[in-house]
PDB file of C-alpha atoms and ligand atoms in Angstrom:
ATOM      1  CA  UNK A   3      24.624  47.062 -50.630  1.00 40.00           C
ATOM      2  CA  UNK A   4      21.558  48.597 -52.247  1.00 43.00           C
ATOM      3  CA  UNK A   5      18.428  47.946 -54.200  1.00 48.00           C
ATOM      4  CA  UNK A   6      20.380  46.390 -57.069  1.00 50.00           C
ATOM      5  CA  UNK A   7      21.801  43.761 -54.730  1.00 55.00           C
ATOM      6  CA  UNK A   8      18.456  42.399 -53.621  1.00 56.00           C
ATOM      7  CA  UNK A   9      17.277  39.206 -55.348  1.00 53.00           C
ATOM      8  CA  UNK A  10      15.975  39.643 -58.901  1.00 54.00           C
ATOM      9  CA  UNK A  11      12.296  40.546 -59.016  1.00 55.00           C
ATOM     10  CA  UNK A  12      11.391  37.077 -60.262  1.00 67.00           C
ATOM     11  CA  UNK A  13      12.481  35.656 -56.902  1.00 82.00           C
ATOM     12  CA  UNK A  14      10.180  36.653 -54.071  1.00 93.00           C
ATOM     13  CA  UNK A  15      11.874  37.573 -50.823  1.00 98.00           C
ATOM     14  CA  UNK A  16      10.856  35.468 -47.830  1.00 98.00           C
ATOM     15  CA  UNK A  17      10.345  36.588 -44.228  1.00 98.00           C
ATOM     16  CA  UNK A  18       9.961  34.527 -41.070  1.00 99.00           C
ATOM     17  CA  UNK A  19       8.138  36.186 -38.150  1.00 99.00           C
ATOM     18  CA  UNK A  20       7.968  34.585 -34.694  1.00 99.00           C
ATOM     19  CA  UNK A  21       5.182  35.255 -32.198  1.00 98.00           C
ATOM     20  CA  UNK A  22       3.057  36.040 -35.237  1.00 98.00           C
ATOM     21  CA  UNK A  23      -0.346  34.729 -34.113  1.00 98.00           C
ATOM     22  CA  UNK A  24      -1.295  38.085 -32.591  1.00 98.00           C
ATOM     23  CA  UNK A  25      -0.183  41.587 -31.694  1.00 98.00           C
ATOM     24  CA  UNK A  26       2.982  43.110 -33.149  1.00 98.00           C
ATOM     25  CA  UNK A  27       4.041  39.838 -34.809  1.00 98.00           C
ATOM     26  CA  UNK A  28       0.754  39.475 -36.668  1.00 98.00           C
ATOM     27  CA  UNK A  29       0.767  43.106 -37.817  1.00 98.00           C
ATOM     28  CA  UNK A  30       4.381  42.744 -38.962  1.00 99.00           C
ATOM     29  CA  UNK A  31       3.689  39.559 -40.908  1.00 98.00           C
ATOM     30  CA  UNK A  32       0.742  41.208 -42.679  1.00 98.00           C
ATOM     31  CA  UNK A  33       2.746  44.355 -43.410  1.00 98.00           C
ATOM     32  CA  UNK A  34       5.638  42.375 -44.920  1.00 98.00           C
ATOM     33  CA  UNK A  35       3.119  40.480 -47.057  1.00 98.00           C
ATOM     34  CA  UNK A  36       1.610  43.813 -48.148  1.00 98.00           C
ATOM     35  CA  UNK A  37       5.180  44.796 -49.090  1.00 98.00           C
ATOM     36  CA  UNK A  38       5.234  41.728 -51.364  1.00 98.00           C
ATOM     37  CA  UNK A  39       7.213  39.211 -49.315  1.00 98.00           C
ATOM     38  CA  UNK A  40       6.193  35.598 -48.838  1.00 98.00           C
ATOM     39  CA  UNK A  41       5.912  35.014 -45.101  1.00 98.00           C
ATOM     40  CA  UNK A  42       6.340  32.106 -42.700  1.00 98.00           C
ATOM     41  CA  UNK A  43       4.609  32.773 -39.391  1.00 99.00           C
ATOM     42  CA  UNK A  44       5.520  30.908 -36.225  1.00 99.00           C
ATOM     43  CA  UNK A  45       4.086  30.638 -32.733  1.00 98.00           C
ATOM     44  CA  UNK A  46       3.381  28.205 -29.883  1.00 98.00           C
ATOM     45  CA  UNK A  47       1.038  25.174 -30.281  1.00 98.00           C
ATOM     46  CA  UNK A  48      -1.650  26.915 -28.194  1.00 98.00           C
ATOM     47  CA  UNK A  49      -1.832  29.617 -30.903  1.00 98.00           C
ATOM     48  CA  UNK A  50      -2.183  27.193 -33.845  1.00 98.00           C
ATOM     49  CA  UNK A  51      -5.692  28.320 -34.859  1.00 98.00           C
ATOM     50  CA  UNK A  52      -4.874  32.028 -34.731  1.00 98.00           C
ATOM     51  CA  UNK A  53      -1.662  31.347 -36.646  1.00 98.00           C
ATOM     52  CA  UNK A  54      -3.550  29.509 -39.397  1.00 98.00           C
ATOM     53  CA  UNK A  55      -5.824  32.546 -39.754  1.00 98.00           C
ATOM     54  CA  UNK A  56      -2.835  34.889 -40.096  1.00 98.00           C
ATOM     55  CA  UNK A  57      -1.418  32.618 -42.815  1.00 98.00           C
ATOM     56  CA  UNK A  58      -4.783  32.756 -44.609  1.00 98.00           C
ATOM     57  CA  UNK A  59      -4.786  36.563 -44.374  1.00 98.00           C
ATOM     58  CA  UNK A  60      -1.297  36.625 -45.929  1.00 98.00           C
ATOM     59  CA  UNK A  61      -2.477  34.419 -48.808  1.00 98.00           C
ATOM     60  CA  UNK A  62      -5.415  36.810 -49.218  1.00 98.00           C
ATOM     61  CA  UNK A  63      -2.817  39.511 -49.957  1.00 98.00           C
ATOM     62  CA  UNK A  64      -1.516  37.387 -52.844  1.00 97.00           C
ATOM     63  CA  UNK A  65       1.623  36.054 -51.099  1.00 98.00           C
ATOM     64  CA  UNK A  66       2.704  32.576 -50.109  1.00 98.00           C
ATOM     65  CA  UNK A  67       2.424  31.754 -46.426  1.00 98.00           C
ATOM     66  CA  UNK A  68       3.463  28.977 -44.086  1.00 98.00           C
ATOM     67  CA  UNK A  69       2.236  28.474 -40.507  1.00 98.00           C
ATOM     68  CA  UNK A  70       4.869  26.870 -38.290  1.00 98.00           C
ATOM     69  CA  UNK A  71       4.655  25.713 -34.705  1.00 98.00           C
ATOM     70  CA  UNK A  72       7.858  26.441 -32.808  1.00 98.00           C
ATOM     71  CA  UNK A  73       8.894  27.385 -29.294  1.00 98.00           C
ATOM     72  CA  UNK A  74      11.745  29.842 -29.840  1.00 98.00           C
ATOM     73  CA  UNK A  75      13.404  28.920 -26.545  1.00 98.00           C
ATOM     74  CA  UNK A  76      14.102  25.394 -27.854  1.00 98.00           C
ATOM     75  CA  UNK A  77      17.153  25.148 -30.098  1.00 98.00           C
ATOM     76  CA  UNK A  78      16.006  22.108 -32.093  1.00 98.00           C
ATOM     77  CA  UNK A  79      12.650  23.790 -32.779  1.00 98.00           C
ATOM     78  CA  UNK A  80      14.241  27.037 -33.986  1.00 99.00           C
ATOM     79  CA  UNK A  81      16.591  25.120 -36.267  1.00 98.00           C
ATOM     80  CA  UNK A  82      13.630  23.127 -37.641  1.00 98.00           C
ATOM     81  CA  UNK A  83      11.574  26.339 -38.046  1.00 99.00           C
ATOM     82  CA  UNK A  84      14.240  27.918 -40.244  1.00 98.00           C
ATOM     83  CA  UNK A  85      14.673  24.682 -42.230  1.00 98.00           C
ATOM     84  CA  UNK A  86      10.893  24.409 -42.751  1.00 98.00           C
ATOM     85  CA  UNK A  87      10.767  28.004 -44.010  1.00 98.00           C
ATOM     86  CA  UNK A  88      13.473  27.288 -46.554  1.00 98.00           C
ATOM     87  CA  UNK A  89      11.984  23.985 -47.691  1.00 98.00           C
ATOM     88  CA  UNK A  90       8.460  25.463 -47.853  1.00 98.00           C
ATOM     89  CA  UNK A  91       9.132  28.928 -49.306  1.00 98.00           C
ATOM     90  CA  UNK A  92      12.525  28.439 -50.919  1.00 98.00           C
ATOM     91  CA  UNK A  93      14.774  30.829 -48.998  1.00 98.00           C
ATOM     92  CA  UNK A  94      15.076  33.193 -46.046  1.00 98.00           C
ATOM     93  CA  UNK A  95      15.712  36.924 -46.504  1.00 98.00           C
ATOM     94  CA  UNK A  96      14.189  38.537 -43.411  1.00 98.00           C
ATOM     95  CA  UNK A  97      14.061  37.145 -39.863  1.00 99.00           C
ATOM     96  CA  UNK A  98      11.853  38.964 -37.378  1.00 99.00           C
ATOM     97  CA  UNK A  99      12.575  37.548 -33.903  1.00 99.00           C
ATOM     98  CA  UNK A 100       9.460  39.067 -32.391  1.00 98.00           C
ATOM     99  CA  UNK A 101       8.252  36.425 -29.895  1.00 98.00           C
ATOM    100  CA  UNK A 102       8.481  37.667 -26.340  1.00 98.00           C
ATOM    101  CA  UNK A 103       6.853  37.428 -22.929  1.00 97.00           C
ATOM    102  CA  UNK A 104       6.643  39.643 -19.869  1.00 94.00           C
ATOM    103  CA  UNK A 105       6.114  37.041 -17.143  1.00 88.00           C
ATOM    104  CA  UNK A 106       6.410  38.241 -13.562  1.00 76.00           C
ATOM    105  CA  UNK A 107       6.669  41.821 -14.733  1.00 80.00           C
ATOM    106  CA  UNK A 108       5.913  44.401 -12.030  1.00 82.00           C
ATOM    107  CA  UNK A 109       8.013  42.485  -9.472  1.00 88.00           C
ATOM    108  CA  UNK A 110      10.894  44.269  -7.756  1.00 92.00           C
ATOM    109  CA  UNK A 111      14.361  42.725  -7.482  1.00 93.00           C
ATOM    110  CA  UNK A 112      13.962  42.059  -3.739  1.00 95.00           C
ATOM    111  CA  UNK A 113      10.845  39.978  -4.403  1.00 93.00           C
ATOM    112  CA  UNK A 114      12.013  38.313  -7.613  1.00 93.00           C
ATOM    113  CA  UNK A 115      11.641  34.556  -7.981  1.00 92.00           C
ATOM    114  CA  UNK A 116      14.471  33.539 -10.274  1.00 93.00           C
ATOM    115  CA  UNK A 117      12.401  30.783 -11.895  1.00 93.00           C
ATOM    116  CA  UNK A 118       9.803  33.343 -13.011  1.00 91.00           C
ATOM    117  CA  UNK A 119      12.369  35.723 -14.425  1.00 94.00           C
ATOM    118  CA  UNK A 120      14.242  32.869 -16.105  1.00 96.00           C
ATOM    119  CA  UNK A 121      11.050  31.954 -17.982  1.00 95.00           C
ATOM    120  CA  UNK A 122      11.062  35.442 -19.486  1.00 96.00           C
ATOM    121  CA  UNK A 123      14.790  35.279 -20.240  1.00 97.00           C
ATOM    122  CA  UNK A 124      14.365  31.861 -21.931  1.00 98.00           C
ATOM    123  CA  UNK A 125      12.009  33.337 -24.510  1.00 98.00           C
ATOM    124  CA  UNK A 126      13.275  36.910 -24.794  1.00 98.00           C
ATOM    125  CA  UNK A 127      17.032  36.302 -24.593  1.00 98.00           C
ATOM    126  CA  UNK A 128      17.675  32.654 -25.476  1.00 98.00           C
ATOM    127  CA  UNK A 129      14.873  32.660 -28.067  1.00 98.00           C
ATOM    128  CA  UNK A 130      16.196  35.773 -29.784  1.00 99.00           C
ATOM    129  CA  UNK A 131      19.772  34.464 -29.794  1.00 99.00           C
ATOM    130  CA  UNK A 132      18.611  31.202 -31.388  1.00 99.00           C
ATOM    131  CA  UNK A 133      16.528  32.988 -34.032  1.00 99.00           C
ATOM    132  CA  UNK A 134      19.456  35.275 -34.911  1.00 99.00           C
ATOM    133  CA  UNK A 135      21.875  32.328 -34.984  1.00 98.00           C
ATOM    134  CA  UNK A 136      19.948  30.035 -37.328  1.00 98.00           C
ATOM    135  CA  UNK A 137      18.712  32.884 -39.548  1.00 98.00           C
ATOM    136  CA  UNK A 138      22.279  34.171 -39.921  1.00 98.00           C
ATOM    137  CA  UNK A 139      23.621  30.726 -40.793  1.00 98.00           C
ATOM    138  CA  UNK A 140      20.975  30.342 -43.488  1.00 98.00           C
ATOM    139  CA  UNK A 141      21.530  33.838 -44.918  1.00 98.00           C
ATOM    140  CA  UNK A 142      25.311  33.365 -45.063  1.00 98.00           C
ATOM    141  CA  UNK A 143      24.749  30.018 -46.796  1.00 98.00           C
ATOM    142  CA  UNK A 144      22.474  31.705 -49.333  1.00 98.00           C
ATOM    143  CA  UNK A 145      25.024  34.526 -49.790  1.00 96.00           C
ATOM    144  CA  UNK A 146      22.337  37.198 -49.627  1.00 96.00           C
ATOM    145  CA  UNK A 147      22.023  40.669 -48.121  1.00 95.00           C
ATOM    146  CA  UNK A 148      19.645  39.487 -45.402  1.00 98.00           C
ATOM    147  CA  UNK A 149      17.848  41.384 -42.694  1.00 98.00           C
ATOM    148  CA  UNK A 150      17.708  40.224 -39.070  1.00 99.00           C
ATOM    149  CA  UNK A 151      15.378  42.176 -36.782  1.00 99.00           C
ATOM    150  CA  UNK A 152      14.656  41.682 -33.087  1.00 99.00           C
ATOM    151  CA  UNK A 153      12.173  42.925 -30.496  1.00 98.00           C
ATOM    152  CA  UNK A 154      13.660  45.152 -27.830  1.00 98.00           C
ATOM    153  CA  UNK A 155      11.570  47.721 -25.920  1.00 98.00           C
ATOM    154  CA  UNK A 156      11.693  51.053 -24.168  1.00 98.00           C
ATOM    155  CA  UNK A 157      12.508  48.733 -21.258  1.00 97.00           C
ATOM    156  CA  UNK A 158      15.698  47.734 -23.100  1.00 98.00           C
ATOM    157  CA  UNK A 159      16.902  51.342 -23.303  1.00 98.00           C
ATOM    158  CA  UNK A 160      16.815  52.123 -19.575  1.00 97.00           C
ATOM    159  CA  UNK A 161      15.771  50.447 -16.336  1.00 96.00           C
ATOM    160  CA  UNK A 162      12.304  50.851 -14.845  1.00 96.00           C
ATOM    161  CA  UNK A 163      11.577  50.270 -11.148  1.00 95.00           C
ATOM    162  CA  UNK A 164       9.760  46.995 -10.645  1.00 92.00           C
ATOM    163  CA  UNK A 165      10.428  45.857 -14.217  1.00 94.00           C
ATOM    164  CA  UNK A 166      13.983  44.548 -13.837  1.00 95.00           C
ATOM    165  CA  UNK A 167      13.413  41.018 -15.143  1.00 95.00           C
ATOM    166  CA  UNK A 168      11.851  42.246 -18.383  1.00 96.00           C
ATOM    167  CA  UNK A 169      14.230  45.233 -18.756  1.00 97.00           C
ATOM    168  CA  UNK A 170      17.257  42.912 -18.509  1.00 97.00           C
ATOM    169  CA  UNK A 171      15.874  40.733 -21.285  1.00 98.00           C
ATOM    170  CA  UNK A 172      15.218  43.633 -23.648  1.00 98.00           C
ATOM    171  CA  UNK A 173      18.608  45.247 -22.933  1.00 98.00           C
ATOM    172  CA  UNK A 174      20.117  41.875 -23.855  1.00 98.00           C
ATOM    173  CA  UNK A 175      18.345  42.007 -27.229  1.00 98.00           C
ATOM    174  CA  UNK A 176      19.857  45.458 -27.841  1.00 98.00           C
ATOM    175  CA  UNK A 177      23.336  44.228 -26.904  1.00 98.00           C
ATOM    176  CA  UNK A 178      23.022  41.046 -28.965  1.00 98.00           C
ATOM    177  CA  UNK A 179      21.869  43.131 -31.937  1.00 99.00           C
ATOM    178  CA  UNK A 180      25.012  45.260 -31.752  1.00 98.00           C
ATOM    179  CA  UNK A 181      27.397  42.283 -31.531  1.00 98.00           C
ATOM    180  CA  UNK A 182      25.637  40.400 -34.287  1.00 98.00           C
ATOM    181  CA  UNK A 183      25.588  43.472 -36.546  1.00 98.00           C
ATOM    182  CA  UNK A 184      29.382  43.693 -36.296  1.00 98.00           C
ATOM    183  CA  UNK A 185      29.781  39.953 -36.935  1.00 98.00           C
ATOM    184  CA  UNK A 186      27.561  40.030 -40.026  1.00 98.00           C
ATOM    185  CA  UNK A 187      28.763  43.285 -41.643  1.00 97.00           C
ATOM    186  CA  UNK A 188      31.248  41.311 -43.738  1.00 97.00           C
ATOM    187  CA  UNK A 189      28.322  39.373 -45.224  1.00 98.00           C
ATOM    188  CA  UNK A 190      26.207  42.453 -45.983  1.00 97.00           C
ATOM    189  CA  UNK A 191      23.523  41.307 -43.533  1.00 98.00           C
ATOM    190  CA  UNK A 192      22.018  44.014 -41.325  1.00 98.00           C
ATOM    191  CA  UNK A 193      20.881  43.366 -37.755  1.00 99.00           C
ATOM    192  CA  UNK A 194      18.582  45.847 -36.019  1.00 99.00           C
ATOM    193  CA  UNK A 195      15.927  45.898 -33.311  1.00 99.00           C
ATOM    194  CA  UNK A 196      12.778  47.874 -32.631  1.00 98.00           C
ATOM    195  CA  UNK A 197      12.077  49.396 -29.221  1.00 98.00           C
ATOM    196  CA  UNK A 198       8.339  49.971 -28.895  1.00 98.00           C
ATOM    197  CA  UNK A 199       6.756  52.094 -26.230  1.00 98.00           C
ATOM    198  CA  UNK A 200       3.428  50.879 -24.895  1.00 97.00           C
ATOM    199  CA  UNK A 201       1.518  49.186 -27.717  1.00 97.00           C
ATOM    200  CA  UNK A 202      -2.084  48.008 -27.596  1.00 97.00           C
ATOM    201  CA  UNK A 203      -1.744  44.198 -27.536  1.00 96.00           C
ATOM    202  CA  UNK A 204      -2.574  41.295 -25.216  1.00 94.00           C
ATOM    203  CA  UNK A 205       0.763  41.881 -23.485  1.00 94.00           C
ATOM    204  CA  UNK A 206      -0.322  45.290 -22.199  1.00 93.00           C
ATOM    205  CA  UNK A 207      -3.993  44.545 -21.543  1.00 91.00           C
ATOM    206  CA  UNK A 208      -4.779  45.014 -17.857  1.00 87.00           C
ATOM    207  CA  UNK A 209      -8.028  45.354 -15.930  1.00 81.00           C
ATOM    208  CA  UNK A 210      -7.270  48.986 -15.168  1.00 84.00           C
ATOM    209  CA  UNK A 211      -7.213  49.663 -18.927  1.00 85.00           C
ATOM    210  CA  UNK A 212     -10.969  49.100 -19.081  1.00 83.00           C
ATOM    211  CA  UNK A 213     -11.493  52.327 -17.154  1.00 87.00           C
ATOM    212  CA  UNK A 214      -8.764  54.478 -18.731  1.00 91.00           C
ATOM    213  CA  UNK A 215      -8.117  53.095 -22.228  1.00 92.00           C
ATOM    214  CA  UNK A 216      -5.617  50.614 -23.691  1.00 93.00           C
ATOM    215  CA  UNK A 217      -2.104  50.536 -22.250  1.00 94.00           C
ATOM    216  CA  UNK A 218      -2.893  52.838 -19.318  1.00 93.00           C
ATOM    217  CA  UNK A 219      -1.999  50.262 -16.658  1.00 91.00           C
ATOM    218  CA  UNK A 220       1.448  49.576 -18.113  1.00 92.00           C
ATOM    219  CA  UNK A 221       2.065  53.273 -18.744  1.00 93.00           C
ATOM    220  CA  UNK A 222       1.235  53.922 -15.077  1.00 92.00           C
ATOM    221  CA  UNK A 223       3.745  51.271 -13.976  1.00 91.00           C
ATOM    222  CA  UNK A 224       6.410  52.874 -16.158  1.00 93.00           C
ATOM    223  CA  UNK A 225       5.325  56.415 -15.187  1.00 94.00           C
ATOM    224  CA  UNK A 226       4.872  57.427 -18.814  1.00 95.00           C
ATOM    225  CA  UNK A 227       1.126  58.116 -18.871  1.00 95.00           C
ATOM    226  CA  UNK A 228       1.556  61.355 -20.855  1.00 96.00           C
ATOM    227  CA  UNK A 229       2.652  59.377 -23.930  1.00 97.00           C
ATOM    228  CA  UNK A 230       0.210  57.825 -26.398  1.00 97.00           C
ATOM    229  CA  UNK A 231      -0.434  54.090 -26.653  1.00 97.00           C
ATOM    230  CA  UNK A 232       0.609  52.803 -30.079  1.00 97.00           C
ATOM    231  CA  UNK A 233      -0.944  50.244 -32.401  1.00 98.00           C
ATOM    232  CA  UNK A 234       0.872  47.094 -33.593  1.00 98.00           C
ATOM    233  CA  UNK A 235       0.893  48.627 -37.087  1.00 98.00           C
ATOM    234  CA  UNK A 236       3.026  51.530 -35.790  1.00 98.00           C
ATOM    235  CA  UNK A 237       5.764  49.011 -35.032  1.00 98.00           C
ATOM    236  CA  UNK A 238       5.185  47.054 -38.253  1.00 98.00           C
ATOM    237  CA  UNK A 239       5.898  50.260 -40.208  1.00 98.00           C
ATOM    238  CA  UNK A 240       9.416  50.392 -38.745  1.00 98.00           C
ATOM    239  CA  UNK A 241      10.036  46.697 -39.391  1.00 98.00           C
ATOM    240  CA  UNK A 242       8.907  47.200 -42.977  1.00 98.00           C
ATOM    241  CA  UNK A 243      11.591  49.852 -43.444  1.00 98.00           C
ATOM    242  CA  UNK A 244      14.325  47.851 -41.679  1.00 98.00           C
ATOM    243  CA  UNK A 245      13.493  44.863 -43.900  1.00 98.00           C
ATOM    244  CA  UNK A 246      13.655  46.925 -47.081  1.00 98.00           C
ATOM    245  CA  UNK A 247      16.586  47.512 -49.410  1.00 95.00           C
ATOM    246  CA  UNK A 248      16.417  51.227 -48.484  1.00 97.00           C
ATOM    247  CA  UNK A 249      17.660  50.312 -44.971  1.00 98.00           C
ATOM    248  CA  UNK A 250      20.955  48.823 -46.234  1.00 97.00           C
ATOM    249  CA  UNK A 251      23.016  51.526 -44.433  1.00 98.00           C
ATOM    250  CA  UNK A 252      21.358  50.951 -41.029  1.00 98.00           C
ATOM    251  CA  UNK A 253      22.745  48.236 -38.755  1.00 98.00           C
ATOM    252  CA  UNK A 254      23.285  47.556 -35.052  1.00 98.00           C
ATOM    253  CA  UNK A 255      20.524  50.024 -34.157  1.00 98.00           C
ATOM    254  CA  UNK A 256      17.670  49.705 -31.708  1.00 98.00           C
ATOM    255  CA  UNK A 257      15.048  52.054 -33.091  1.00 98.00           C
ATOM    256  CA  UNK A 258      12.569  53.713 -30.741  1.00 98.00           C
ATOM    257  CA  UNK A 259       8.942  53.658 -31.806  1.00 98.00           C
ATOM    258  CA  UNK A 260       7.375  55.101 -28.678  1.00 98.00           C
ATOM    259  CA  UNK A 261       5.799  58.548 -29.199  1.00 98.00           C
ATOM    260  CA  UNK A 262       8.985  60.133 -27.826  1.00 98.00           C
ATOM    261  CA  UNK A 263       9.492  58.340 -24.479  1.00 97.00           C
ATOM    262  CA  UNK A 264      13.208  57.892 -25.257  1.00 95.00           C
ATOM    263  CA  UNK A 265      15.617  59.719 -27.514  1.00 90.00           C
ATOM    264  CA  UNK A 266      18.629  57.841 -28.861  1.00 77.00           C
TER     265      UNK A 266
HETATM  266  P1  LIG B  14       1.729  39.414 -27.459  1.00 52.78           P
HETATM  267  O1  LIG B  14       1.741  38.789 -26.109  1.00 52.78           O
HETATM  268  O2  LIG B  14       0.471  40.006 -27.960  1.00 52.78           O
HETATM  269  O3  LIG B  14       2.269  38.384 -28.563  1.00 52.78           O
HETATM  270  C1  LIG B  14       3.446  37.644 -28.352  1.00 52.78           C
HETATM  271  C2  LIG B  14       3.368  36.358 -29.152  1.00 52.78           C
HETATM  272  O4  LIG B  14       4.578  35.618 -28.892  1.00 52.78           O
HETATM  273  C3  LIG B  14       2.202  35.464 -28.729  1.00 52.78           C
HETATM  274  O5  LIG B  14       1.473  35.060 -29.873  1.00 52.78           O
HETATM  275  C4  LIG B  14       2.869  34.312 -28.028  1.00 52.78           C
HETATM  276  O6  LIG B  14       2.174  33.078 -28.149  1.00 52.78           O
HETATM  277  C5  LIG B  14       4.217  34.265 -28.717  1.00 52.78           C
HETATM  278  N1  LIG B  14       5.215  33.545 -27.911  1.00 52.78           N
HETATM  279  C6  LIG B  14       5.405  33.637 -26.568  1.00 52.78           C
HETATM  280  N2  LIG B  14       6.355  32.781 -26.192  1.00 52.78           N
HETATM  281  C7  LIG B  14       6.780  32.131 -27.303  1.00 52.78           C
HETATM  282  C8  LIG B  14       7.738  31.106 -27.553  1.00 52.78           C
HETATM  283  N3  LIG B  14       8.455  30.567 -26.550  1.00 52.78           N
HETATM  284  N4  LIG B  14       7.912  30.688 -28.825  1.00 52.78           N
HETATM  285  C9  LIG B  14       7.177  31.218 -29.827  1.00 52.78           C
HETATM  286  N5  LIG B  14       6.254  32.171 -29.660  1.00 52.78           N
HETATM  287  C10 LIG B  14       6.048  32.621 -28.406  1.00 52.78           C
HETATM  288  O7  LIG B  14       2.913  40.494 -27.406  1.00 52.78           O
HETATM  289  P2  LIG B  14       3.198  41.786 -28.305  1.00 52.78           P
HETATM  290  O8  LIG B  14       2.791  42.953 -27.527  1.00 52.78           O
HETATM  291  O9  LIG B  14       2.711  41.584 -29.689  1.00 52.78           O
HETATM  292  O10 LIG B  14       4.796  41.762 -28.260  1.00 52.78           O
HETATM  293  C11 LIG B  14       5.610  41.335 -29.340  1.00 52.78           C
HETATM  294  C12 LIG B  14       7.060  41.643 -28.984  1.00 52.78           C
HETATM  295  O11 LIG B  14       7.210  43.049 -28.767  1.00 52.78           O
HETATM  296  C13 LIG B  14       7.530  40.982 -27.694  1.00 52.78           C
HETATM  297  O12 LIG B  14       8.882  40.590 -27.818  1.00 52.78           O
HETATM  298  C14 LIG B  14       7.400  42.087 -26.668  1.00 52.78           C
HETATM  299  O13 LIG B  14       8.251  41.889 -25.564  1.00 52.78           O
HETATM  300  C15 LIG B  14       7.781  43.284 -27.493  1.00 52.78           C
HETATM  301  N6  LIG B  14       7.251  44.556 -26.971  1.00 52.78           N
HETATM  302  C16 LIG B  14       5.916  44.766 -26.797  1.00 52.78           C
HETATM  303  C17 LIG B  14       5.467  45.982 -26.301  1.00 52.78           C
HETATM  304  C18 LIG B  14       4.016  46.290 -26.079  1.00 52.78           C
HETATM  305  O14 LIG B  14       3.716  47.360 -25.510  1.00 52.78           O
HETATM  306  N7  LIG B  14       3.085  45.452 -26.469  1.00 52.78           N
HETATM  307  C19 LIG B  14       6.392  46.982 -25.993  1.00 52.78           C
HETATM  308  C20 LIG B  14       7.735  46.736 -26.174  1.00 52.78           C
HETATM  309  C21 LIG B  14       8.168  45.527 -26.679  1.00 52.78           C
END
């Protein structure tokens, strides 16, 4: 694999980013567009307006864009999302399974309501599996050196007290990424994940942050207040590399982007 094995320059590579209406997904979609890829962005119906704006921003960068409504926890919707990307933009080269939730975070195992945790697992685990599955099928069909990238977390690299439900889901993304990387090696498709520390997005916005700065509340929960809070663009930089031809020798990895909270 290498730069020469990417599609000819006349064919634009196409990325699909889920959870792209805001936060890390939005920054990633814009970064991939800045890198020259055409980008399909997907999110829930409630985010339709924000998603349309992201698609407009991508077009403003001179790339094609498609805004798709899809709930990643629903298999028929993920399948349709991938099909719509291919029919609208011609192909699929890069899948970024970014959509995720942290419902009922900060609840200890003894107090856990399974229904609450299962909601998180439906999106973070089931949703990521489905995105990997249908992206891989499409990439194998196209016979291309595709890139599949998922959203893990520092919470996927070790357990945190009171964060079990979310930690389980992000450890599952790391494990899935390893298995899938081995399955897809024969096709020249790489599968990697990013493991952000605390990033300034809606997910980490808490009332306590207003007094101490973005991300402070979550960093307090995780007992990592000495580390900086990152920006969505800090994560998008890593995704940009993993999506590039230069990353052809990297697969099965979950890459920390966390100001040094965890070492591999
Ligand atoms: P965010 O809450 O700002 O954005 C997440 C997006 O995903 C939202 O637009 C939301 O509508 C969408 N989404 C939620 N459920 C969905 C579903 N079922 N189908 C489709 N879209 C859905 O979050 P973020 O901080 O940008 O996080 C992005 C990813 O990074 C998540 O997987 C998150 O777990 C992970 N992450 C975030 C941080 C952080 O500090 N912000 C740290 C580590 C990992």
